[in-house]
PDB file of C-alpha atoms and ligand atoms in Angstrom:
ATOM      1  CA  MET A   9     -31.906   4.876 -31.546  1.00 97.00           C
ATOM      2  CA  ILE A  10     -29.039   4.686 -29.028  1.00 98.00           C
ATOM      3  CA  LEU A  11     -25.832   6.683 -29.300  1.00 98.00           C
ATOM      4  CA  VAL A  12     -23.076   4.448 -27.933  1.00 98.00           C
ATOM      5  CA  HIS A  13     -19.931   6.193 -26.838  1.00 98.00           C
ATOM      6  CA  ALA A  14     -17.010   3.895 -27.710  1.00 98.00           C
ATOM      7  CA  CYS A  15     -13.827   4.125 -25.672  1.00 96.00           C
ATOM      8  CA  CYS A  16     -12.216   1.442 -27.869  1.00 95.00           C
ATOM      9  CA  ALA A  17     -13.122  -1.453 -30.169  1.00 95.00           C
ATOM     10  CA  PRO A  18     -12.592  -4.333 -27.703  1.00 94.00           C
ATOM     11  CA  CYS A  19     -14.980  -2.779 -25.154  1.00 94.00           C
ATOM     12  CA  LEU A  20     -17.543  -2.085 -27.855  1.00 96.00           C
ATOM     13  CA  SER A  21     -17.275  -5.468 -29.553  1.00 92.00           C
ATOM     14  CA  SER A  22     -19.598  -7.598 -27.460  1.00 88.00           C
ATOM     15  CA  ILE A  23     -21.993  -4.808 -26.459  1.00 92.00           C
ATOM     16  CA  ILE A  24     -23.248  -4.228 -29.971  1.00 93.00           C
ATOM     17  CA  ASP A  25     -24.233  -7.882 -30.255  1.00 90.00           C
ATOM     18  CA  VAL A  26     -26.592  -7.682 -27.283  1.00 92.00           C
ATOM     19  CA  LEU A  27     -28.225  -4.296 -27.857  1.00 94.00           C
ATOM     20  CA  ASP A  28     -31.875  -4.831 -28.679  1.00 89.00           C
ATOM     21  CA  GLU A  29     -32.293  -1.428 -30.346  1.00 94.00           C
ATOM     22  CA  PRO A  30     -30.704   0.297 -33.343  1.00 97.00           C
ATOM     23  CA  PHE A  31     -27.556   2.235 -32.500  1.00 98.00           C
ATOM     24  CA  LYS A  32     -24.786   4.442 -33.816  1.00 98.00           C
ATOM     25  CA  VAL A  33     -21.314   4.727 -32.344  1.00 98.00           C
ATOM     26  CA  PHE A  34     -19.782   7.964 -31.071  1.00 98.00           C
ATOM     27  CA  TRP A  35     -16.012   8.524 -30.918  1.00 98.00           C
ATOM     28  CA  TYR A  36     -14.691  11.228 -28.600  1.00 98.00           C
ATOM     29  CA  ASN A  37     -11.702  10.288 -26.436  1.00 98.00           C
ATOM     30  CA  PRO A  38      -9.217  13.080 -25.688  1.00 98.00           C
ATOM     31  CA  ASN A  39      -8.140  11.068 -22.632  1.00 98.00           C
ATOM     32  CA  ILE A  40      -6.184   8.553 -24.723  1.00 98.00           C
ATOM     33  CA  GLN A  41      -2.501   9.350 -24.549  1.00 97.00           C
ATOM     34  CA  PRO A  42      -0.030   9.628 -26.040  1.00 97.00           C
ATOM     35  CA  TYR A  43      -1.488  10.675 -29.358  1.00 97.00           C
ATOM     36  CA  ARG A  44      -0.068   7.685 -31.254  1.00 97.00           C
ATOM     37  CA  GLU A  45      -2.005   5.443 -28.874  1.00 98.00           C
ATOM     38  CA  TYR A  46      -5.139   7.460 -29.636  1.00 98.00           C
ATOM     39  CA  LEU A  47      -4.577   6.876 -33.356  1.00 98.00           C
ATOM     40  CA  ARG A  48      -3.951   3.196 -32.832  1.00 97.00           C
ATOM     41  CA  ARG A  49      -7.215   2.702 -30.933  1.00 97.00           C
ATOM     42  CA  LEU A  50      -9.084   4.739 -33.520  1.00 98.00           C
ATOM     43  CA  ASP A  51      -7.569   2.635 -36.283  1.00 97.00           C
ATOM     44  CA  THR A  52      -8.662  -0.533 -34.459  1.00 97.00           C
ATOM     45  CA  LEU A  53     -12.208   0.785 -34.210  1.00 97.00           C
ATOM     46  CA  GLU A  54     -12.155   1.491 -37.953  1.00 96.00           C
ATOM     47  CA  LYS A  55     -11.013  -2.043 -38.621  1.00 95.00           C
ATOM     48  CA  PHE A  56     -13.829  -3.437 -36.493  1.00 96.00           C
ATOM     49  CA  LYS A  57     -16.377  -1.180 -38.187  1.00 96.00           C
ATOM     50  CA  LYS A  58     -15.475  -2.768 -41.522  1.00 95.00           C
ATOM     51  CA  GLU A  59     -16.118  -6.212 -40.047  1.00 94.00           C
ATOM     52  CA  LYS A  60     -19.452  -5.343 -38.412  1.00 93.00           C
ATOM     53  CA  ASN A  61     -20.705  -2.546 -40.619  1.00 93.00           C
ATOM     54  CA  PHE A  62     -21.940   0.003 -38.088  1.00 96.00           C
ATOM     55  CA  GLU A  63     -21.930   3.779 -38.343  1.00 97.00           C
ATOM     56  CA  ILE A  64     -19.510   5.953 -36.398  1.00 98.00           C
ATOM     57  CA  ILE A  65     -19.964   9.640 -35.624  1.00 98.00           C
ATOM     58  CA  TYR A  66     -16.566  11.220 -35.051  1.00 98.00           C
ATOM     59  CA  ASP A  67     -15.637  14.060 -32.762  1.00 98.00           C
ATOM     60  CA  PHE A  68     -11.891  14.407 -33.209  1.00 98.00           C
ATOM     61  CA  SER A  69     -11.523  17.205 -30.638  1.00 97.00           C
ATOM     62  CA  TYR A  70      -8.321  16.586 -28.729  1.00 98.00           C
ATOM     63  CA  ASP A  71      -7.638  19.490 -26.387  1.00 97.00           C
ATOM     64  CA  LEU A  72      -4.617  18.046 -24.621  1.00 97.00           C
ATOM     65  CA  GLN A  73      -3.850  21.284 -22.768  1.00 97.00           C
ATOM     66  CA  HIS A  74      -7.352  21.510 -21.296  1.00 96.00           C
ATOM     67  CA  TRP A  75      -7.461  17.811 -20.492  1.00 97.00           C
ATOM     68  CA  MET A  76      -4.065  17.678 -18.798  1.00 97.00           C
ATOM     69  CA  GLU A  77      -4.578  20.865 -16.798  1.00 97.00           C
ATOM     70  CA  ASN A  78      -7.851  19.605 -15.350  1.00 97.00           C
ATOM     71  CA  ALA A  79      -6.793  16.003 -14.862  1.00 97.00           C
ATOM     72  CA  SER A  80      -3.455  16.949 -13.256  1.00 97.00           C
ATOM     73  CA  LYS A  81      -5.092  19.324 -10.816  1.00 97.00           C
ATOM     74  CA  LEU A  82      -7.643  16.690  -9.786  1.00 97.00           C
ATOM     75  CA  ASN A  83      -5.137  13.857  -9.752  1.00 96.00           C
ATOM     76  CA  LYS A  84      -3.261  15.619  -6.947  1.00 96.00           C
ATOM     77  CA  LYS A  85      -6.350  15.015  -4.805  1.00 95.00           C
ATOM     78  CA  SER A  86      -7.371  11.557  -6.020  1.00 95.00           C
ATOM     79  CA  ASP A  87      -7.591   9.309  -9.051  1.00 95.00           C
ATOM     80  CA  VAL A  88     -11.364   9.096  -8.501  1.00 96.00           C
ATOM     81  CA  LEU A  89     -11.728  12.838  -9.071  1.00 97.00           C
ATOM     82  CA  ARG A  90      -9.512  12.585 -12.141  1.00 98.00           C
ATOM     83  CA  CYS A  91     -11.639   9.782 -13.570  1.00 98.00           C
ATOM     84  CA  ARG A  92     -14.832  11.630 -12.692  1.00 98.00           C
ATOM     85  CA  PHE A  93     -13.690  14.536 -14.826  1.00 98.00           C
ATOM     86  CA  CYS A  94     -12.714  12.159 -17.637  1.00 98.00           C
ATOM     87  CA  TYR A  95     -16.007  10.227 -17.700  1.00 98.00           C
ATOM     88  CA  ALA A  96     -18.054  13.410 -17.373  1.00 98.00           C
ATOM     89  CA  ASP A  97     -16.174  15.088 -20.227  1.00 98.00           C
ATOM     90  CA  ARG A  98     -16.768  12.205 -22.629  1.00 98.00           C
ATOM     91  CA  LEU A  99     -20.284  11.372 -21.530  1.00 98.00           C
ATOM     92  CA  GLU A 100     -21.408  14.996 -21.605  1.00 98.00           C
ATOM     93  CA  ARG A 101     -20.217  15.344 -25.198  1.00 98.00           C
ATOM     94  CA  THR A 102     -22.126  12.162 -26.033  1.00 98.00           C
ATOM     95  CA  ALA A 103     -25.330  13.190 -24.239  1.00 98.00           C
ATOM     96  CA  LYS A 104     -25.303  16.628 -25.854  1.00 98.00           C
ATOM     97  CA  TYR A 105     -24.778  15.211 -29.338  1.00 98.00           C
ATOM     98  CA  ALA A 106     -27.475  12.600 -28.774  1.00 98.00           C
ATOM     99  CA  LYS A 107     -29.985  15.167 -27.603  1.00 98.00           C
ATOM    100  CA  GLU A 108     -29.257  17.635 -30.400  1.00 98.00           C
ATOM    101  CA  ASN A 109     -29.429  14.969 -33.085  1.00 98.00           C
ATOM    102  CA  GLY A 110     -32.638  13.135 -32.298  1.00 97.00           C
ATOM    103  CA  PHE A 111     -31.358  10.045 -30.465  1.00 98.00           C
ATOM    104  CA  ASP A 112     -33.591   8.524 -27.765  1.00 97.00           C
ATOM    105  CA  LYS A 113     -30.804   7.330 -25.477  1.00 98.00           C
ATOM    106  CA  PHE A 114     -27.063   7.383 -24.948  1.00 98.00           C
ATOM    107  CA  THR A 115     -24.672   4.972 -23.271  1.00 98.00           C
ATOM    108  CA  SER A 116     -20.986   4.098 -22.992  1.00 97.00           C
ATOM    109  CA  SER A 117     -18.835   1.081 -23.749  1.00 97.00           C
ATOM    110  CA  THR A 118     -16.940   1.810 -20.519  1.00 97.00           C
ATOM    111  CA  LEU A 119     -19.821  -0.020 -18.755  1.00 97.00           C
ATOM    112  CA  TYR A 120     -18.319  -3.211 -20.153  1.00 95.00           C
ATOM    113  CA  SER A 121     -14.962  -3.211 -18.406  1.00 94.00           C
ATOM    114  CA  PRO A 122     -14.466  -4.582 -14.884  1.00 94.00           C
ATOM    115  CA  TYR A 123     -11.412  -2.308 -14.682  1.00 94.00           C
ATOM    116  CA  GLN A 124     -13.484   0.887 -14.917  1.00 96.00           C
ATOM    117  CA  LYS A 125     -15.179   2.755 -12.067  1.00 97.00           C
ATOM    118  CA  HIS A 126     -18.568   1.351 -12.954  1.00 97.00           C
ATOM    119  CA  GLU A 127     -20.780   3.012 -10.330  1.00 97.00           C
ATOM    120  CA  LEU A 128     -19.226   6.375 -11.069  1.00 98.00           C
ATOM    121  CA  ILE A 129     -20.015   6.019 -14.774  1.00 98.00           C
ATOM    122  CA  ARG A 130     -23.576   5.081 -13.907  1.00 98.00           C
ATOM    123  CA  GLU A 131     -23.985   8.059 -11.570  1.00 98.00           C
ATOM    124  CA  ILE A 132     -22.561  10.524 -14.110  1.00 98.00           C
ATOM    125  CA  GLY A 133     -24.591   9.061 -16.979  1.00 98.00           C
ATOM    126  CA  ASN A 134     -27.837   9.345 -15.014  1.00 98.00           C
ATOM    127  CA  ALA A 135     -27.056  12.925 -13.965  1.00 98.00           C
ATOM    128  CA  LEU A 136     -26.283  13.923 -17.553  1.00 98.00           C
ATOM    129  CA  GLY A 137     -29.427  12.207 -18.731  1.00 98.00           C
ATOM    130  CA  LYS A 138     -31.442  14.430 -16.405  1.00 98.00           C
ATOM    131  CA  LYS A 139     -29.475  17.532 -17.389  1.00 98.00           C
ATOM    132  CA  TYR A 140     -30.044  17.038 -21.128  1.00 98.00           C
ATOM    133  CA  GLY A 141     -33.462  15.407 -20.934  1.00 98.00           C
ATOM    134  CA  ILE A 142     -32.396  12.150 -22.578  1.00 98.00           C
ATOM    135  CA  GLU A 143     -32.287   8.636 -21.152  1.00 98.00           C
ATOM    136  CA  PHE A 144     -28.966   7.189 -20.077  1.00 98.00           C
ATOM    137  CA  TYR A 145     -29.164   3.568 -21.235  1.00 97.00           C
ATOM    138  CA  TYR A 146     -27.688   1.688 -18.313  1.00 97.00           C
ATOM    139  CA  ARG A 147     -26.750  -1.968 -18.410  1.00 95.00           C
ATOM    140  CA  ASP A 148     -24.117  -3.820 -16.508  1.00 96.00           C
ATOM    141  CA  PHE A 149     -22.204  -5.246 -19.457  1.00 96.00           C
ATOM    142  CA  ARG A 150     -19.340  -6.600 -17.349  1.00 96.00           C
ATOM    143  CA  ASP A 151     -20.507 -10.200 -17.631  1.00 94.00           C
ATOM    144  CA  LEU A 152     -19.682  -9.920 -21.350  1.00 93.00           C
ATOM    145  CA  PHE A 153     -16.002  -9.397 -20.634  1.00 91.00           C
ATOM    146  CA  PRO A 154     -14.790 -12.938 -21.495  1.00 90.00           C
ATOM    147  CA  ARG A 155     -16.876 -12.892 -24.674  1.00 89.00           C
ATOM    148  CA  GLY A 156     -15.434  -9.530 -25.711  1.00 86.00           C
ATOM    149  CA  ASP A 157     -11.977 -10.917 -25.243  1.00 85.00           C
ATOM    150  CA  GLU A 158     -12.797 -13.780 -27.611  1.00 91.00           C
ATOM    151  CA  ILE A 159     -14.241 -11.412 -30.228  1.00 92.00           C
ATOM    152  CA  ALA A 160     -11.158  -9.191 -30.021  1.00 90.00           C
ATOM    153  CA  LYS A 161      -8.939 -12.214 -30.602  1.00 92.00           C
ATOM    154  CA  LYS A 162     -11.115 -13.479 -33.444  1.00 93.00           C
ATOM    155  CA  TYR A 163     -10.871 -10.193 -35.356  1.00 93.00           C
ATOM    156  CA  GLY A 164      -7.263  -9.520 -34.370  1.00 93.00           C
ATOM    157  CA  LEU A 165      -8.178  -6.287 -32.593  1.00 94.00           C
ATOM    158  CA  TYR A 166      -5.420  -4.436 -30.777  1.00 95.00           C
ATOM    159  CA  ARG A 167      -6.006  -4.706 -27.024  1.00 93.00           C
ATOM    160  CA  GLN A 168      -4.398  -1.938 -25.032  1.00 92.00           C
ATOM    161  CA  GLY A 169      -2.620  -2.536 -21.763  1.00 92.00           C
ATOM    162  CA  TYR A 170      -3.945   0.485 -19.870  1.00 95.00           C
ATOM    163  CA  CYS A 171      -7.080   2.577 -19.575  1.00 96.00           C
ATOM    164  CA  GLY A 172      -6.112   5.648 -21.577  1.00 97.00           C
ATOM    165  CA  CYS A 173      -4.457   8.590 -19.858  1.00 97.00           C
ATOM    166  CA  ILE A 174      -0.789   8.912 -19.107  1.00 96.00           C
ATOM    167  CA  PHE A 175      -1.531   8.458 -15.388  1.00 96.00           C
ATOM    168  CA  SER A 176      -3.089   5.064 -16.024  1.00 96.00           C
ATOM    169  CA  GLU A 177      -0.178   4.117 -18.263  1.00 96.00           C
ATOM    170  CA  PHE A 178       2.234   4.980 -15.462  1.00 95.00           C
ATOM    171  CA  ASP A 179       0.197   3.068 -12.874  1.00 93.00           C
ATOM    172  CA  LYS A 180       0.159  -0.029 -15.060  1.00 91.00           C
ATOM    173  CA  TYR A 181       3.770  -0.141 -16.138  1.00 92.00           C
ATOM    174  CA  SER A 182       5.421   1.196 -13.005  1.00 90.00           C
ATOM    175  CA  MET A 183       3.634  -1.581 -11.151  1.00 74.00           C
ATOM    176  CA  LYS A 184       4.979  -4.062 -13.683  1.00 65.00           C
ATOM    177  CA  VAL A 185       8.536  -2.754 -13.246  1.00 66.00           C
ATOM    178  CA  LYS A 186       8.171  -3.085  -9.467  1.00 66.00           C
ATOM    179  CA  LEU A 187       6.940  -6.666  -9.856  1.00 65.00           C
ATOM    180  CA  ASP A 188       9.733  -7.575 -12.288  1.00 66.00           C
ATOM    181  CA  VAL A 189      12.371  -6.098  -9.979  1.00 64.00           C
ATOM    182  CA  HIS A 190      10.846  -7.874  -7.009  1.00 59.00           C
ATOM    183  CA  GLN A 191      10.793 -11.203  -8.836  1.00 64.00           C
ATOM    184  CA  GLY A 192      14.371 -10.668  -9.996  1.00 60.00           C
ATOM    185  CA  ILE A 193      15.525 -10.161  -6.427  1.00 47.00           C
ATOM    186  CA  GLU A 194      13.929 -13.368  -5.188  1.00 42.00           C
TER     187      GLU A 194
HETATM  188  S1  LIG B 207      -7.739   6.086 -15.774  1.00 57.44           S
HETATM  189 FE1  LIG B 207      -9.110   6.002 -17.556  1.00 57.44          FE
HETATM  190  S2  LIG B 207     -11.069   6.852 -16.869  1.00 57.44           S
HETATM  191 FE2  LIG B 207      -9.489   7.475 -15.394  1.00 57.44          FE
HETATM  192  S3  LIG B 207      -8.761   9.469 -16.105  1.00 57.44           S
HETATM  193 FE3  LIG B 207      -7.413   7.959 -17.003  1.00 57.44          FE
HETATM  194  S4  LIG B 207      -8.296   7.505 -18.996  1.00 57.44           S
HETATM  195 FE4  LIG B 207      -9.871   8.521 -17.801  1.00 57.44          FE
END
């Protein structure tokens, strides 16, 4: 049995169709900000669960203070360090739960997105697998990206415009403002 950490429904949607083993889904995402966005993505996952009938294990911990303090400190050095903290936080919670509750493996839906730091996720997952004595189920799911997009459209799933944290939201939309202004000038 695999415990699949889900960052959101669209990323999860095509993965569950290709897994060749039984699975349960794990929700723990204190990186999604602001909180209304967190609720919206959670609501979308719930909607998808009703369509596909899978089980979700919820960890609703949302320690914003802890998350922001750590991420802000690391972000001053680099976004890679910030993301490392973020992946490790979520994957460690998943690995620990999986180990303590009799799962054979754990994995993450973040392996699906070409916009994520794929090799970093792989490295952290493998390290946590060794630490907790449970296999990190690695697969490069990125080739499923177009299919996932179709599934999300089919079920009317909300597709977010940025990764999750407020830093990624700023990166996305400040870039858009710059582009709009630039295009307006020309
Ligand atoms: S960009 Fe995404 S992976 Fe990186 S810190 Fe923000 S939410 Fe986490």
